[in-house]
PDB file of C-alpha atoms in Angstrom:
ATOM      1  CA  MET A   1      37.913  90.140   0.205  1.00  0.00           C
ATOM      2  CA  SER A   2      38.659  91.635   3.739  1.00  0.00           C
ATOM      3  CA  LYS A   3      42.237  90.735   5.259  1.00  0.00           C
ATOM      4  CA  THR A   4      42.193  90.514   9.370  1.00  0.00           C
ATOM      5  CA  VAL A   5      43.833  92.441  11.665  1.00  0.00           C
ATOM      6  CA  THR A   6      44.088  91.099  15.140  1.00  0.00           C
ATOM      7  CA  TYR A   7      44.297  93.336  17.833  1.00  0.00           C
ATOM      8  CA  TYR A   8      45.861  91.837  21.240  1.00  0.00           C
ATOM      9  CA  ILE A   9      45.568  93.659  24.440  1.00  0.00           C
ATOM     10  CA  ASP A  10      46.552  92.783  28.479  1.00  0.00           C
ATOM     11  CA  SER A  11      45.007  95.551  30.401  1.00  0.00           C
ATOM     12  CA  LYS A  12      43.588  94.290  33.287  1.00  0.00           C
ATOM     13  CA  TYR A  13      41.327  98.195  33.633  1.00  0.00           C
ATOM     14  CA  PHE A  14      39.752  99.936  31.043  1.00  0.00           C
ATOM     15  CA  GLY A  15      41.488 103.097  30.582  1.00  0.00           C
ATOM     16  CA  GLY A  16      43.393 105.697  27.716  1.00  0.00           C
ATOM     17  CA  ALA A  17      44.854 102.928  25.898  1.00  0.00           C
ATOM     18  CA  GLU A  18      41.839 100.778  25.559  1.00  0.00           C
ATOM     19  CA  GLN A  19      39.511 103.812  24.443  1.00  0.00           C
ATOM     20  CA  VAL A  20      42.414 104.686  21.658  1.00  0.00           C
ATOM     21  CA  LEU A  21      42.029 101.112  20.584  1.00  0.00           C
ATOM     22  CA  TYR A  22      38.193 101.030  20.781  1.00  0.00           C
ATOM     23  CA  THR A  23      37.787 104.470  18.306  1.00  0.00           C
ATOM     24  CA  LEU A  24      40.782 102.537  15.847  1.00  0.00           C
ATOM     25  CA  VAL A  25      38.510  99.473  15.327  1.00  0.00           C
ATOM     26  CA  LYS A  26      35.189 101.395  15.022  1.00  0.00           C
ATOM     27  CA  GLY A  27      36.814 103.856  11.906  1.00  0.00           C
ATOM     28  CA  LEU A  28      37.994 100.684  10.454  1.00  0.00           C
ATOM     29  CA  ASP A  29      37.037 100.382   6.760  1.00  0.00           C
ATOM     30  CA  ARG A  30      35.095  96.832   7.018  1.00  0.00           C
ATOM     31  CA  ASP A  31      35.867  96.528   3.058  1.00  0.00           C
ATOM     32  CA  VAL A  32      39.413  96.067   3.695  1.00  0.00           C
ATOM     33  CA  TRP A  33      39.458  95.264   7.076  1.00  0.00           C
ATOM     34  CA  ASN A  34      38.104  92.139   9.376  1.00  0.00           C
ATOM     35  CA  PRO A  35      39.292  93.269  13.504  1.00  0.00           C
ATOM     36  CA  VAL A  36      39.205  90.654  15.967  1.00  0.00           C
ATOM     37  CA  LEU A  37      40.719  91.164  19.501  1.00  0.00           C
ATOM     38  CA  VAL A  38      42.483  89.060  21.321  1.00  0.00           C
ATOM     39  CA  TYR A  39      42.343  89.586  25.444  1.00  0.00           C
ATOM     40  CA  HIS A  40      42.620  88.024  28.827  1.00  0.00           C
ATOM     41  CA  PRO A  41      39.480  88.424  30.365  1.00  0.00           C
ATOM     42  CA  TYR A  42      40.202  89.981  33.334  1.00  0.00           C
ATOM     43  CA  PRO A  43      36.476  91.776  35.258  1.00  0.00           C
ATOM     44  CA  GLY A  44      37.844  95.100  35.320  1.00  0.00           C
ATOM     45  CA  ILE A  45      37.993  94.834  31.395  1.00  0.00           C
ATOM     46  CA  SER A  46      34.872  93.836  30.350  1.00  0.00           C
ATOM     47  CA  PRO A  47      33.149  97.171  30.019  1.00  0.00           C
ATOM     48  CA  PHE A  48      35.388  97.608  27.007  1.00  0.00           C
ATOM     49  CA  ILE A  49      34.909  94.454  25.728  1.00  0.00           C
ATOM     50  CA  ARG A  50      31.049  94.712  25.526  1.00  0.00           C
ATOM     51  CA  GLY A  51      31.846  98.073  23.753  1.00  0.00           C
ATOM     52  CA  ILE A  52      34.371  96.279  21.124  1.00  0.00           C
ATOM     53  CA  GLU A  53      31.519  93.687  20.805  1.00  0.00           C
ATOM     54  CA  ASN A  54      28.851  96.141  20.036  1.00  0.00           C
ATOM     55  CA  GLU A  55      30.721  97.168  17.100  1.00  0.00           C
ATOM     56  CA  ASN A  56      30.168  93.618  15.778  1.00  0.00           C
ATOM     57  CA  VAL A  57      34.049  92.516  16.291  1.00  0.00           C
ATOM     58  CA  LYS A  58      34.626  89.421  16.989  1.00  0.00           C
ATOM     59  CA  THR A  59      36.914  88.859  20.456  1.00  0.00           C
ATOM     60  CA  ILE A  60      38.967  85.574  21.277  1.00  0.00           C
ATOM     61  CA  PRO A  61      39.534  85.273  25.359  1.00  0.00           C
ATOM     62  CA  THR A  62      42.892  83.529  26.180  1.00  0.00           C
ATOM     63  CA  PRO A  63      44.342  82.311  29.292  1.00  0.00           C
ATOM     64  CA  GLU A  64      46.420  85.301  31.432  1.00  0.00           C
ATOM     65  CA  ILE A  65      49.983  84.205  30.685  1.00  0.00           C
ATOM     66  CA  ARG A  66      52.264  85.337  34.051  1.00  0.00           C
ATOM     67  CA  SER A  67      55.266  84.276  33.010  1.00  0.00           C
ATOM     68  CA  TYR A  68      57.875  83.203  30.107  1.00  0.00           C
ATOM     69  CA  ARG A  69      58.039  79.533  31.519  1.00  0.00           C
ATOM     70  CA  ASP A  70      54.066  79.300  31.239  1.00  0.00           C
ATOM     71  CA  ILE A  71      53.882  77.785  27.852  1.00  0.00           C
ATOM     72  CA  GLY A  72      51.009  76.604  27.436  1.00  0.00           C
ATOM     73  CA  SER A  73      49.139  79.442  27.584  1.00  0.00           C
ATOM     74  CA  ILE A  74      51.486  80.895  25.421  1.00  0.00           C
ATOM     75  CA  ASN A  75      51.170  78.159  22.981  1.00  0.00           C
ATOM     76  CA  LYS A  76      47.290  78.154  23.072  1.00  0.00           C
ATOM     77  CA  LEU A  77      47.424  82.056  21.840  1.00  0.00           C
ATOM     78  CA  SER A  78      49.917  81.170  19.486  1.00  0.00           C
ATOM     79  CA  SER A  79      47.669  78.452  18.434  1.00  0.00           C
ATOM     80  CA  ALA A  80      44.510  80.817  18.442  1.00  0.00           C
ATOM     81  CA  LEU A  81      46.471  82.924  15.883  1.00  0.00           C
ATOM     82  CA  ARG A  82      47.192  80.047  13.526  1.00  0.00           C
ATOM     83  CA  ASP A  83      43.398  79.860  13.596  1.00  0.00           C
ATOM     84  CA  ILE A  84      42.796  83.270  12.624  1.00  0.00           C
ATOM     85  CA  ARG A  85      45.288  84.049  10.581  1.00  0.00           C
ATOM     86  CA  PRO A  86      45.672  87.499  10.229  1.00  0.00           C
ATOM     87  CA  ALA A  87      47.366  89.746   7.809  1.00  0.00           C
ATOM     88  CA  ILE A  88      48.563  92.147  10.870  1.00  0.00           C
ATOM     89  CA  PHE A  89      49.122  91.543  14.749  1.00  0.00           C
ATOM     90  CA  HIS A  90      48.852  94.778  16.249  1.00  0.00           C
ATOM     91  CA  ALA A  91      49.756  94.590  20.560  1.00  0.00           C
ATOM     92  CA  ASN A  92      48.680  97.305  22.394  1.00  0.00           C
ATOM     93  CA  LEU A  93      51.323  98.514  25.621  1.00  0.00           C
ATOM     94  CA  ASN A  94      50.153 100.033  28.025  1.00  0.00           C
ATOM     95  CA  TRP A  95      53.681  99.613  29.492  1.00  0.00           C
ATOM     96  CA  PRO A  96      57.173  98.460  28.765  1.00  0.00           C
ATOM     97  CA  LEU A  97      56.883  94.686  28.941  1.00  0.00           C
ATOM     98  CA  SER A  98      53.847  94.242  28.649  1.00  0.00           C
ATOM     99  CA  CYS A  99      52.132  92.692  25.772  1.00  0.00           C
ATOM    100  CA  ASN A 100      55.656  91.000  25.277  1.00  0.00           C
ATOM    101  CA  TYR A 101      53.995  87.056  25.889  1.00  0.00           C
ATOM    102  CA  GLY A 102      51.767  87.954  22.683  1.00  0.00           C
ATOM    103  CA  LEU A 103      54.570  89.559  20.561  1.00  0.00           C
ATOM    104  CA  ILE A 104      56.213  86.379  20.665  1.00  0.00           C
ATOM    105  CA  ALA A 105      52.631  84.331  20.580  1.00  0.00           C
ATOM    106  CA  ALA A 106      52.314  86.101  16.882  1.00  0.00           C
ATOM    107  CA  PHE A 107      56.132  85.693  15.937  1.00  0.00           C
ATOM    108  CA  LEU A 108      55.589  82.231  16.932  1.00  0.00           C
ATOM    109  CA  ALA A 109      52.371  81.942  14.674  1.00  0.00           C
ATOM    110  CA  ARG A 110      54.503  83.274  11.435  1.00  0.00           C
ATOM    111  CA  VAL A 111      52.125  86.226  11.447  1.00  0.00           C
ATOM    112  CA  ASN A 112      53.704  88.459   8.391  1.00  0.00           C
ATOM    113  CA  ILE A 113      53.294  91.933  10.124  1.00  0.00           C
ATOM    114  CA  ILE A 114      53.638  92.616  13.338  1.00  0.00           C
ATOM    115  CA  LEU A 115      53.315  96.166  15.683  1.00  0.00           C
ATOM    116  CA  ALA A 116      52.833  97.621  18.653  1.00  0.00           C
ATOM    117  CA  THR A 117      51.701 100.445  19.947  1.00  0.00           C
ATOM    118  CA  GLN A 118      53.496 101.780  23.191  1.00  0.00           C
ATOM    119  CA  HIS A 119      50.971 103.979  25.086  1.00  0.00           C
ATOM    120  CA  LEU A 120      53.496 104.845  27.738  1.00  0.00           C
ATOM    121  CA  PHE A 121      56.943 104.681  28.751  1.00  0.00           C
ATOM    122  CA  PRO A 122      57.888 105.384  32.141  1.00  0.00           C
ATOM    123  CA  GLU A 123      62.064 104.816  32.993  1.00  0.00           C
ATOM    124  CA  LEU A 124      63.303 100.799  32.918  1.00  0.00           C
ATOM    125  CA  THR A 125      65.496 100.993  35.771  1.00  0.00           C
ATOM    126  CA  TRP A 126      66.398  97.253  35.640  1.00  0.00           C
ATOM    127  CA  TRP A 127      69.143  95.626  33.297  1.00  0.00           C
ATOM    128  CA  ARG A 128      66.574  92.632  32.605  1.00  0.00           C
ATOM    129  CA  GLU A 129      64.052  94.559  31.838  1.00  0.00           C
ATOM    130  CA  ARG A 130      66.007  96.393  29.435  1.00  0.00           C
ATOM    131  CA  LEU A 131      67.560  93.200  28.042  1.00  0.00           C
ATOM    132  CA  GLU A 132      64.264  91.595  27.419  1.00  0.00           C
ATOM    133  CA  GLN A 133      62.552  94.684  25.933  1.00  0.00           C
ATOM    134  CA  LYS A 134      65.446  94.659  23.365  1.00  0.00           C
ATOM    135  CA  LEU A 135      65.445  90.582  22.297  1.00  0.00           C
ATOM    136  CA  VAL A 136      60.922  91.280  22.031  1.00  0.00           C
ATOM    137  CA  SER A 137      62.109  94.536  19.724  1.00  0.00           C
ATOM    138  CA  PHE A 138      63.510  92.032  17.248  1.00  0.00           C
ATOM    139  CA  ILE A 139      60.369  90.382  16.212  1.00  0.00           C
ATOM    140  CA  VAL A 140      58.108  93.407  16.189  1.00  0.00           C
ATOM    141  CA  ASP A 141      57.897  95.153  12.296  1.00  0.00           C
ATOM    142  CA  THR A 142      57.109  98.574  13.722  1.00  0.00           C
ATOM    143  CA  TYR A 143      56.616 100.381  16.819  1.00  0.00           C
ATOM    144  CA  ILE A 144      53.808 103.118  17.287  1.00  0.00           C
ATOM    145  CA  ALA A 145      54.581 105.763  19.589  1.00  0.00           C
ATOM    146  CA  VAL A 146      51.756 107.943  21.034  1.00  0.00           C
ATOM    147  CA  SER A 147      53.615 111.063  21.385  1.00  0.00           C
ATOM    148  CA  ASN A 148      57.189 112.612  20.824  1.00  0.00           C
ATOM    149  CA  ASP A 149      58.594 112.134  24.850  1.00  0.00           C
ATOM    150  CA  VAL A 150      57.441 107.963  24.372  1.00  0.00           C
ATOM    151  CA  ALA A 151      58.979 107.719  21.141  1.00  0.00           C
ATOM    152  CA  ARG A 152      62.256 109.569  22.432  1.00  0.00           C
ATOM    153  CA  GLN A 153      62.652 107.100  24.942  1.00  0.00           C
ATOM    154  CA  MET A 154      62.028 104.203  23.135  1.00  0.00           C
ATOM    155  CA  ARG A 155      64.925 105.092  20.382  1.00  0.00           C
ATOM    156  CA  GLU A 156      67.093 106.047  23.750  1.00  0.00           C
ATOM    157  CA  ILE A 157      66.229 102.607  25.201  1.00  0.00           C
ATOM    158  CA  ILE A 158      64.885  99.728  23.142  1.00  0.00           C
ATOM    159  CA  THR A 159      65.561 100.106  19.227  1.00  0.00           C
ATOM    160  CA  PRO A 160      66.791 102.377  16.376  1.00  0.00           C
ATOM    161  CA  GLY A 161      64.536 105.447  15.554  1.00  0.00           C
ATOM    162  CA  ASP A 162      63.697 103.862  11.969  1.00  0.00           C
ATOM    163  CA  LYS A 163      61.516 101.575  13.767  1.00  0.00           C
ATOM    164  CA  VAL A 164      59.583 103.904  16.061  1.00  0.00           C
ATOM    165  CA  GLU A 165      56.896 106.103  14.111  1.00  0.00           C
ATOM    166  CA  VAL A 166      54.911 108.640  16.456  1.00  0.00           C
ATOM    167  CA  VAL A 167      51.129 108.427  15.533  1.00  0.00           C
ATOM    168  CA  HIS A 168      49.564 110.726  18.513  1.00  0.00           C
ATOM    169  CA  ASN A 169      46.602 109.495  19.722  1.00  0.00           C
ATOM    170  CA  GLY A 170      43.464 111.213  18.991  1.00  0.00           C
ATOM    171  CA  ILE A 171      39.535 111.723  19.895  1.00  0.00           C
ATOM    172  CA  ILE A 172      36.408 112.173  17.977  1.00  0.00           C
ATOM    173  CA  ILE A 173      36.232 115.873  18.671  1.00  0.00           C
ATOM    174  CA  GLU A 174      32.171 115.738  17.137  1.00  0.00           C
ATOM    175  CA  ASN A 175      31.455 114.482  20.774  1.00  0.00           C
ATOM    176  CA  TYR A 176      31.924 117.472  22.432  1.00  0.00           C
ATOM    177  CA  GLU A 177      30.535 120.225  19.389  1.00  0.00           C
ATOM    178  CA  GLY A 178      27.308 121.214  20.507  1.00  0.00           C
ATOM    179  CA  GLY A 179      27.395 120.876  24.350  1.00  0.00           C
ATOM    180  CA  GLY A 180      26.206 124.429  24.744  1.00  0.00           C
ATOM    181  CA  ASN A 181      25.383 125.360  27.944  1.00  0.00           C
ATOM    182  CA  GLY A 182      25.804 121.864  29.111  1.00  0.00           C
ATOM    183  CA  THR A 183      22.596 121.757  31.415  1.00  0.00           C
ATOM    184  CA  TYR A 184      21.911 118.330  30.996  1.00  0.00           C
ATOM    185  CA  ALA A 185      25.624 117.827  32.232  1.00  0.00           C
ATOM    186  CA  ARG A 186      25.382 120.357  34.839  1.00  0.00           C
ATOM    187  CA  GLU A 187      22.294 117.921  36.089  1.00  0.00           C
ATOM    188  CA  THR A 188      24.729 115.022  36.214  1.00  0.00           C
ATOM    189  CA  LEU A 189      26.606 116.705  38.442  1.00  0.00           C
ATOM    190  CA  ASP A 190      24.285 118.199  40.285  1.00  0.00           C
ATOM    191  CA  SER A 191      22.757 114.260  40.911  1.00  0.00           C
ATOM    192  CA  ILE A 192      25.920 113.647  42.773  1.00  0.00           C
ATOM    193  CA  LYS A 193      26.176 116.128  44.784  1.00  0.00           C
ATOM    194  CA  ARG A 194      25.483 116.049  48.334  1.00  0.00           C
ATOM    195  CA  GLY A 195      22.773 118.456  49.681  1.00  0.00           C
ATOM    196  CA  GLY A 196      22.258 120.625  47.029  1.00  0.00           C
ATOM    197  CA  ASP A 197      25.818 121.876  46.887  1.00  0.00           C
ATOM    198  CA  THR A 198      26.931 124.631  44.387  1.00  0.00           C
ATOM    199  CA  SER A 199      30.932 124.465  45.139  1.00  0.00           C
ATOM    200  CA  PRO A 200      32.499 124.508  41.956  1.00  0.00           C
ATOM    201  CA  VAL A 201      33.855 121.173  40.536  1.00  0.00           C
ATOM    202  CA  VAL A 202      37.209 120.301  40.318  1.00  0.00           C
ATOM    203  CA  LEU A 203      37.043 116.622  38.450  1.00  0.00           C
ATOM    204  CA  THR A 204      39.921 114.358  37.299  1.00  0.00           C
ATOM    205  CA  VAL A 205      39.090 110.947  35.225  1.00  0.00           C
ATOM    206  CA  ALA A 206      41.244 108.378  35.686  1.00  0.00           C
ATOM    207  CA  ARG A 207      42.026 104.462  36.663  1.00  0.00           C
ATOM    208  CA  LEU A 208      42.579 104.391  40.344  1.00  0.00           C
ATOM    209  CA  ASP A 209      46.176 103.853  39.814  1.00  0.00           C
ATOM    210  CA  LYS A 210      49.862 104.762  41.905  1.00  0.00           C
ATOM    211  CA  GLN A 211      50.456 106.131  38.470  1.00  0.00           C
ATOM    212  CA  LYS A 212      47.548 108.793  38.041  1.00  0.00           C
ATOM    213  CA  GLY A 213      49.201 110.756  41.429  1.00  0.00           C
ATOM    214  CA  HIS A 214      45.572 110.850  43.259  1.00  0.00           C
ATOM    215  CA  THR A 215      46.957 111.408  46.602  1.00  0.00           C
ATOM    216  CA  TYR A 216      48.541 114.284  46.109  1.00  0.00           C
ATOM    217  CA  LEU A 217      45.483 115.744  44.482  1.00  0.00           C
ATOM    218  CA  LEU A 218      43.811 114.760  47.818  1.00  0.00           C
ATOM    219  CA  LYS A 219      46.519 116.306  49.843  1.00  0.00           C
ATOM    220  CA  ALA A 220      45.718 119.631  47.510  1.00  0.00           C
ATOM    221  CA  ALA A 221      42.491 119.328  48.442  1.00  0.00           C
ATOM    222  CA  ALA A 222      43.074 120.091  51.733  1.00  0.00           C
ATOM    223  CA  ASP A 223      43.648 123.410  50.711  1.00  0.00           C
ATOM    224  CA  VAL A 224      40.766 124.204  48.741  1.00  0.00           C
ATOM    225  CA  PRO A 225      37.653 124.245  51.091  1.00  0.00           C
ATOM    226  CA  GLY A 226      35.581 125.901  48.814  1.00  0.00           C
ATOM    227  CA  ALA A 227      35.455 123.241  46.123  1.00  0.00           C
ATOM    228  CA  LEU A 228      34.267 119.558  45.477  1.00  0.00           C
ATOM    229  CA  PHE A 229      36.754 117.266  43.963  1.00  0.00           C
ATOM    230  CA  VAL A 230      35.231 114.644  41.981  1.00  0.00           C
ATOM    231  CA  PHE A 231      36.768 111.517  41.257  1.00  0.00           C
ATOM    232  CA  ALA A 232      35.793 109.349  37.936  1.00  0.00           C
ATOM    233  CA  GLY A 233      37.058 105.830  37.082  1.00  0.00           C
ATOM    234  CA  ASP A 234      38.152 102.895  39.205  1.00  0.00           C
ATOM    235  CA  GLY A 235      41.322 100.680  40.084  1.00  0.00           C
ATOM    236  CA  PRO A 236      43.325  98.708  42.690  1.00  0.00           C
ATOM    237  CA  GLU A 237      44.063 102.146  44.365  1.00  0.00           C
ATOM    238  CA  ARG A 238      40.408 102.896  45.317  1.00  0.00           C
ATOM    239  CA  ALA A 239      40.071 101.358  48.704  1.00  0.00           C
ATOM    240  CA  GLY A 240      43.273 103.029  50.005  1.00  0.00           C
ATOM    241  CA  LEU A 241      42.501 106.421  48.480  1.00  0.00           C
ATOM    242  CA  GLU A 242      39.258 106.842  50.304  1.00  0.00           C
ATOM    243  CA  LYS A 243      40.488 105.973  53.647  1.00  0.00           C
ATOM    244  CA  GLU A 244      42.840 108.983  52.960  1.00  0.00           C
ATOM    245  CA  ALA A 245      40.258 111.352  52.123  1.00  0.00           C
ATOM    246  CA  GLU A 246      38.764 110.034  55.477  1.00  0.00           C
ATOM    247  CA  GLU A 247      41.938 110.097  57.656  1.00  0.00           C
ATOM    248  CA  LEU A 248      42.050 114.414  55.705  1.00  0.00           C
ATOM    249  CA  ARG A 249      38.823 114.476  56.901  1.00  0.00           C
ATOM    250  CA  LEU A 250      37.551 114.982  53.179  1.00  0.00           C
ATOM    251  CA  SER A 251      34.558 112.906  53.167  1.00  0.00           C
ATOM    252  CA  ASP A 252      32.082 115.964  52.611  1.00  0.00           C
ATOM    253  CA  LYS A 253      34.480 117.358  49.949  1.00  0.00           C
ATOM    254  CA  VAL A 254      35.404 114.725  47.568  1.00  0.00           C
ATOM    255  CA  ILE A 255      33.471 112.114  45.716  1.00  0.00           C
ATOM    256  CA  PHE A 256      34.716 108.308  44.179  1.00  0.00           C
ATOM    257  CA  LEU A 257      32.416 107.699  41.346  1.00  0.00           C
ATOM    258  CA  GLY A 258      33.890 104.872  40.176  1.00  0.00           C
ATOM    259  CA  GLN A 259      34.024 103.316  36.455  1.00  0.00           C
ATOM    260  CA  ARG A 260      31.329 105.962  34.338  1.00  0.00           C
ATOM    261  CA  ASN A 261      29.789 105.912  30.710  1.00  0.00           C
ATOM    262  CA  ASP A 262      28.915 109.538  31.002  1.00  0.00           C
ATOM    263  CA  VAL A 263      32.148 111.020  31.221  1.00  0.00           C
ATOM    264  CA  ARG A 264      31.410 113.631  28.913  1.00  0.00           C
ATOM    265  CA  GLU A 265      28.876 115.091  30.928  1.00  0.00           C
ATOM    266  CA  LEU A 266      31.440 114.983  33.705  1.00  0.00           C
ATOM    267  CA  LEU A 267      33.475 117.176  31.760  1.00  0.00           C
ATOM    268  CA  LEU A 268      30.615 119.435  29.915  1.00  0.00           C
ATOM    269  CA  GLY A 269      29.683 120.256  33.651  1.00  0.00           C
ATOM    270  CA  CYS A 270      32.575 120.533  35.794  1.00  0.00           C
ATOM    271  CA  ASP A 271      34.886 123.641  36.319  1.00  0.00           C
ATOM    272  CA  LEU A 272      38.015 122.489  36.116  1.00  0.00           C
ATOM    273  CA  PHE A 273      39.809 119.261  35.129  1.00  0.00           C
ATOM    274  CA  VAL A 274      43.202 118.204  36.958  1.00  0.00           C
ATOM    275  CA  LEU A 275      45.483 115.592  36.144  1.00  0.00           C
ATOM    276  CA  PRO A 276      48.162 114.575  38.611  1.00  0.00           C
ATOM    277  CA  SER A 277      49.590 111.807  37.424  1.00  0.00           C
ATOM    278  CA  LEU A 278      53.286 110.707  38.296  1.00  0.00           C
ATOM    279  CA  PHE A 279      54.218 109.653  34.692  1.00  0.00           C
ATOM    280  CA  GLU A 280      51.839 109.586  31.164  1.00  0.00           C
ATOM    281  CA  GLY A 281      51.978 108.709  27.296  1.00  0.00           C
ATOM    282  CA  LEU A 282      49.320 111.176  25.855  1.00  0.00           C
ATOM    283  CA  PRO A 283      46.789 111.174  28.092  1.00  0.00           C
ATOM    284  CA  LEU A 284      43.057 111.627  26.455  1.00  0.00           C
ATOM    285  CA  SER A 285      41.164 113.132  29.820  1.00  0.00           C
ATOM    286  CA  ILE A 286      43.161 116.064  28.873  1.00  0.00           C
ATOM    287  CA  MET A 287      42.168 116.408  24.886  1.00  0.00           C
ATOM    288  CA  GLU A 288      38.178 115.446  26.428  1.00  0.00           C
ATOM    289  CA  ALA A 289      38.615 118.126  28.683  1.00  0.00           C
ATOM    290  CA  MET A 290      40.054 120.813  26.460  1.00  0.00           C
ATOM    291  CA  ALA A 291      37.390 119.854  23.696  1.00  0.00           C
ATOM    292  CA  ALA A 292      34.865 120.152  26.836  1.00  0.00           C
ATOM    293  CA  GLY A 293      36.456 123.575  26.818  1.00  0.00           C
ATOM    294  CA  LYS A 294      37.359 123.686  30.195  1.00  0.00           C
ATOM    295  CA  PRO A 295      40.183 124.419  32.103  1.00  0.00           C
ATOM    296  CA  VAL A 296      43.222 122.041  32.582  1.00  0.00           C
ATOM    297  CA  ILE A 297      45.750 122.040  35.691  1.00  0.00           C
ATOM    298  CA  ALA A 298      48.628 118.709  34.586  1.00  0.00           C
ATOM    299  CA  SER A 299      51.440 117.375  35.615  1.00  0.00           C
ATOM    300  CA  ASP A 300      54.296 118.186  33.250  1.00  0.00           C
ATOM    301  CA  ILE A 301      55.680 114.637  32.588  1.00  0.00           C
ATOM    302  CA  GLY A 302      55.218 112.651  29.435  1.00  0.00           C
ATOM    303  CA  GLY A 303      53.564 114.752  26.152  1.00  0.00           C
ATOM    304  CA  VAL A 304      51.292 116.528  28.659  1.00  0.00           C
ATOM    305  CA  ASN A 305      53.514 119.417  26.978  1.00  0.00           C
ATOM    306  CA  GLU A 306      52.643 118.779  24.103  1.00  0.00           C
ATOM    307  CA  LEU A 307      49.294 119.130  24.854  1.00  0.00           C
ATOM    308  CA  ILE A 308      49.184 122.055  26.668  1.00  0.00           C
ATOM    309  CA  ARG A 309      51.121 125.233  26.417  1.00  0.00           C
ATOM    310  CA  ASP A 310      51.796 125.958  29.926  1.00  0.00           C
ATOM    311  CA  GLY A 311      50.084 129.559  31.108  1.00  0.00           C
ATOM    312  CA  GLU A 312      48.462 129.446  27.236  1.00  0.00           C
ATOM    313  CA  THR A 313      46.569 126.422  27.436  1.00  0.00           C
ATOM    314  CA  GLY A 314      46.232 125.481  30.615  1.00  0.00           C
ATOM    315  CA  TYR A 315      48.890 124.938  33.340  1.00  0.00           C
ATOM    316  CA  LEU A 316      51.201 122.530  34.268  1.00  0.00           C
ATOM    317  CA  VAL A 317      52.686 121.304  37.405  1.00  0.00           C
ATOM    318  CA  PRO A 318      55.931 119.489  38.522  1.00  0.00           C
ATOM    319  CA  PRO A 319      54.754 115.963  39.514  1.00  0.00           C
ATOM    320  CA  GLY A 320      53.938 115.189  42.697  1.00  0.00           C
ATOM    321  CA  ASP A 321      54.120 118.455  44.074  1.00  0.00           C
ATOM    322  CA  THR A 322      51.253 118.945  45.965  1.00  0.00           C
ATOM    323  CA  HIS A 323      51.022 122.635  47.112  1.00  0.00           C
ATOM    324  CA  ALA A 324      51.852 123.696  43.199  1.00  0.00           C
TER     325      ALA A 324
END
């Protein structure tokens, strides 16, 4: 009889952490494990939920938990976990402090094994944040860090080294094998160009969030008149970035695609991939661009230099440096 593993995520948008979780769930041995996903029903996460449900995974929406004082919602989540009775509770943390309410609910539900994957770990500057994370760490059996850099920060700030294991993110490389000449991929990009534009395509794929540093790529685009810049992804900064592109008079050379389900084709069809993030864990988009055989320029932050050897397999630039 299979055992139940409950995955928990509190994301508001579909990004790399969600893609990692989707790949993990898809690869589970269903003879051994029965996966259940618990989530908060934010509109931006719906594409991820549909994909998970298409893999015949049971999904359970629970009310958003806004603070530790939201006892009712924490109790509802804990009650749901008691009904599920999982052998393992696995939280996926997009951010320090995220998913902490879920970890507490799992502890209250007396789940035997509590795991937490830390996908991202920018610096915690407030002493209250550090204290909160330290306290919650006592109820977590094992933290999984997606890169050596994330693990280093966690060991320094939160918890002893023996509680942190590094498991690098991965992609399904077969998705990019046989890409060949990328004819269909090029047609995909040609279909979004304006007036048969033949300019080389600079692509970035990321959630439109301040963390991803899109504003610096826009400013750099102003100095590269011969290229078309394509932004794939959606998020809270979209309106501001579109306005900035207009102010920089880049409307004719910057295209915002929104959320896409044809990222593979976009990567195979582009000429250059850029990720200008201000901080990262271990970005899937860089792996996917490299698997597609594309040159990559990325900020030298987080685990990015665990993927790229500067000047050999890509180029690393200081974060926030428009002219680099």
